């Protein structure tokens, strides 16, 4: 039987409902958020919470831009506190920003919670298909649309359990950003090609 390798099939990533969904974010993709979407000057001196930190591949780049970064995860990866973001009582408006790459099956719940915890804004890295579904439209986008939808022009390859500079993917990713001081009308934008300029020595070290 011939193997179906169409992009429509390759772009699907199915994880069991009880999976940790451990797909670390390549650090350059986090830097792209601050350099090309939010603007690094807008977060200087502010605090940030990364509530699905895993081994810290997103938290460490955030430290380059924010004055303070608090990291946590529901599972003990050895980086940050062990706290379930959807259960732990983070205080409302306790952090300027909440920025994370949540488990996809919980992304909607993460957005709901993050919008309560954050004073200034929320940024969620998710598959582009997060835009789809009637449920997400009714529960999030209809009344609380993101201020920015920033589609990556380059592929952000994520590998289960590790970061790999040689990995490839057919899955598209985007930053969904809610800036509380911005108008509700969403802005469509693209993250320009920037991987080469934003990668740093040590980004792919095993942790």
Short mmCIF file of C-alpha atoms in Angstrom, two decimals, residues 22-204:
data_model
loop_
_atom_site.label_atom_id
_atom_site.label_comp_id
_atom_site.label_asym_id
_atom_site.label_seq_id
_atom_site.Cartn_x
_atom_site.Cartn_y
_atom_site.Cartn_z
CA UNK A 22 6.35 17.29 25.61
CA UNK A 23 7.40 19.14 22.46
CA UNK A 24 9.97 21.78 23.52
CA UNK A 25 10.05 25.10 21.66
CA UNK A 26 13.24 25.91 19.74
CA UNK A 27 14.59 29.03 21.52
CA UNK A 28 14.76 31.10 18.34
CA UNK A 29 10.96 30.93 18.03
CA UNK A 30 10.57 32.60 21.43
CA UNK A 31 13.05 35.33 20.52
CA UNK A 32 11.05 35.89 17.32
CA UNK A 33 8.00 36.76 19.45
CA UNK A 34 9.86 39.55 21.26
CA UNK A 35 11.87 40.79 18.28
CA UNK A 36 9.18 40.74 15.58
CA UNK A 37 5.73 40.55 17.19
CA UNK A 38 5.53 42.25 20.60
CA UNK A 39 8.68 44.38 20.46
CA UNK A 40 11.44 43.97 23.01
CA UNK A 41 11.19 47.59 24.13
CA UNK A 42 7.61 46.94 25.32
CA UNK A 43 8.62 44.28 27.84
CA UNK A 44 11.83 45.72 29.23
CA UNK A 45 11.59 45.84 33.02
CA UNK A 46 8.44 43.70 33.15
CA UNK A 47 7.65 40.29 34.67
CA UNK A 48 6.63 37.11 32.85
CA UNK A 49 5.18 33.74 33.77
CA UNK A 50 5.95 30.65 31.67
CA UNK A 51 3.50 28.06 33.06
CA UNK A 52 4.39 25.10 30.81
CA UNK A 53 8.16 25.47 31.01
CA UNK A 54 9.27 21.86 30.58
CA UNK A 55 13.08 21.88 30.57
CA UNK A 56 13.29 25.65 30.15
CA UNK A 57 13.79 26.02 26.40
CA UNK A 58 11.32 28.91 26.31
CA UNK A 59 12.07 30.36 29.74
CA UNK A 60 15.76 30.94 29.09
CA UNK A 61 15.18 33.14 26.00
CA UNK A 62 12.50 35.03 27.94
CA UNK A 63 15.16 35.89 30.55
CA UNK A 64 16.98 37.80 27.80
CA UNK A 65 14.10 40.28 27.54
CA UNK A 66 12.17 40.40 30.81
CA UNK A 67 13.31 41.66 34.20
CA UNK A 68 11.79 38.62 35.92
CA UNK A 69 10.63 35.24 34.62
CA UNK A 70 8.75 32.73 36.77
CA UNK A 71 8.74 29.20 35.37
CA UNK A 72 6.48 26.30 36.30
CA UNK A 73 5.05 23.11 34.88
CA UNK A 74 2.55 20.47 35.93
CA UNK A 75 5.29 17.82 35.61
CA UNK A 76 8.74 17.63 37.28
CA UNK A 77 11.17 18.31 34.43
CA UNK A 78 13.83 19.68 36.77
CA UNK A 79 13.36 23.29 35.68
CA UNK A 80 11.05 25.67 37.52
CA UNK A 81 8.36 24.91 40.07
CA UNK A 82 5.98 21.97 39.84
CA UNK A 83 2.61 23.70 39.56
CA UNK A 84 -0.39 22.85 37.42
CA UNK A 85 -1.32 26.15 35.80
CA UNK A 86 -4.99 25.20 35.61
CA UNK A 87 -5.14 24.22 39.29
CA UNK A 88 -2.56 26.34 41.14
CA UNK A 89 -4.06 29.61 42.46
CA UNK A 90 -1.90 32.16 40.66
CA UNK A 91 -3.31 35.53 41.67
CA UNK A 92 -5.24 37.61 39.16
CA UNK A 93 -3.05 40.26 37.50
CA UNK A 94 0.02 38.87 39.28
CA UNK A 95 2.35 38.92 36.25
CA UNK A 96 2.74 41.43 33.46
CA UNK A 97 2.84 38.74 30.76
CA UNK A 98 2.02 35.05 30.46
CA UNK A 99 3.92 33.46 27.57
CA UNK A 100 3.93 29.74 26.86
CA UNK A 101 3.61 26.82 24.48
CA UNK A 102 0.84 24.86 26.24
CA UNK A 103 -0.28 21.30 25.58
CA UNK A 104 -2.46 21.68 22.49
CA UNK A 105 -5.42 19.85 24.02
CA UNK A 106 -5.37 22.34 26.92
CA UNK A 107 -4.56 25.50 24.97
CA UNK A 108 -8.07 26.94 25.26
CA UNK A 109 -8.06 26.50 29.04
CA UNK A 110 -4.57 28.04 29.22
CA UNK A 111 -5.79 31.12 27.34
CA UNK A 112 -8.75 31.51 29.72
CA UNK A 113 -6.53 31.27 32.80
CA UNK A 114 -3.70 33.38 31.39
CA UNK A 115 -6.02 36.28 30.59
CA UNK A 116 -6.90 36.41 34.29
CA UNK A 117 -3.31 36.13 35.56
CA UNK A 118 -1.70 38.63 33.14
CA UNK A 119 -1.75 42.41 33.60
CA UNK A 120 -0.35 43.40 30.20
CA UNK A 121 -0.71 40.50 27.81
CA UNK A 122 -0.74 36.83 26.89
CA UNK A 123 1.13 35.04 24.11
CA UNK A 124 0.44 31.43 23.19
CA UNK A 125 2.47 29.47 20.66
CA UNK A 126 0.12 27.02 18.96
CA UNK A 127 -0.48 25.20 15.74
CA UNK A 128 -2.05 27.43 13.14
CA UNK A 129 -5.15 25.20 13.20
CA UNK A 130 -5.89 26.58 16.67
CA UNK A 131 -7.74 29.29 14.72
CA UNK A 132 -10.27 26.68 13.65
CA UNK A 133 -13.31 25.13 15.38
CA UNK A 134 -16.68 26.54 16.34
CA UNK A 135 -15.95 25.84 20.00
CA UNK A 136 -12.84 28.03 20.13
CA UNK A 137 -14.63 30.73 18.18
CA UNK A 138 -17.51 30.78 20.65
CA UNK A 139 -15.37 30.41 23.78
CA UNK A 140 -12.43 32.66 22.90
CA UNK A 141 -12.23 34.43 19.58
CA UNK A 142 -15.73 35.90 19.24
CA UNK A 143 -15.58 38.05 22.37
CA UNK A 144 -11.84 37.98 23.16
CA UNK A 145 -9.98 37.98 19.86
CA UNK A 146 -6.20 38.21 19.98
CA UNK A 147 -4.70 41.60 19.20
CA UNK A 148 -2.13 39.90 16.99
CA UNK A 149 -2.04 36.65 15.02
CA UNK A 150 1.55 36.16 13.87
CA UNK A 151 2.11 33.30 11.45
CA UNK A 152 5.62 31.88 11.14
CA UNK A 153 6.91 31.97 7.56
CA UNK A 154 9.55 29.40 8.49
CA UNK A 155 8.68 26.02 9.95
CA UNK A 156 9.11 25.69 13.71
CA UNK A 157 10.12 22.06 14.04
CA UNK A 158 9.29 20.49 17.39
CA UNK A 159 10.43 17.02 18.39
CA UNK A 160 9.02 15.00 21.24
CA UNK A 161 11.20 15.26 24.32
CA UNK A 162 14.04 17.33 22.85
CA UNK A 163 15.09 20.19 20.62
CA UNK A 164 16.82 19.23 17.38
CA UNK A 165 18.36 21.75 14.94
CA UNK A 166 18.05 19.23 12.10
CA UNK A 167 14.37 18.43 12.63
CA UNK A 168 11.74 19.27 10.02
CA UNK A 169 7.96 19.47 10.07
CA UNK A 170 4.94 20.06 7.88
CA UNK A 171 3.02 21.63 10.78
CA UNK A 172 2.49 25.39 10.75
CA UNK A 173 2.79 27.40 13.96
CA UNK A 174 1.80 30.92 14.97
CA UNK A 175 1.89 33.25 17.95
CA UNK A 176 -1.53 34.21 19.31
CA UNK A 177 -1.11 37.44 21.28
CA UNK A 178 -3.58 39.28 23.50
CA UNK A 179 -2.36 42.78 24.44
CA UNK A 180 -4.75 44.22 26.97
CA UNK A 181 -4.06 47.82 26.03
CA UNK A 182 -4.73 47.23 22.34
CA UNK A 183 -7.99 47.52 20.43
CA UNK A 184 -9.99 44.34 20.00
CA UNK A 185 -9.63 44.36 16.21
CA UNK A 186 -7.12 41.56 15.47
CA UNK A 187 -4.00 42.30 13.45
CA UNK A 188 -2.74 39.68 11.01
CA UNK A 189 1.03 39.61 10.63
CA UNK A 190 3.85 37.29 9.67
CA UNK A 191 7.01 36.38 11.53
CA UNK A 192 9.67 37.02 8.87
CA UNK A 193 12.47 34.56 8.16
CA UNK A 194 14.68 34.99 11.24
CA UNK A 195 15.81 31.60 12.50
CA UNK A 196 19.40 32.03 11.36
CA UNK A 197 19.78 35.42 13.00
CA UNK A 198 18.10 34.41 16.27
CA UNK A 199 19.79 31.09 17.01
CA UNK A 200 22.46 31.17 19.70
CA UNK A 201 25.27 28.89 20.82
CA UNK A 202 23.92 26.44 23.39
CA UNK A 203 20.29 26.62 22.26
CA UNK A 204 20.17 22.91 21.50
#
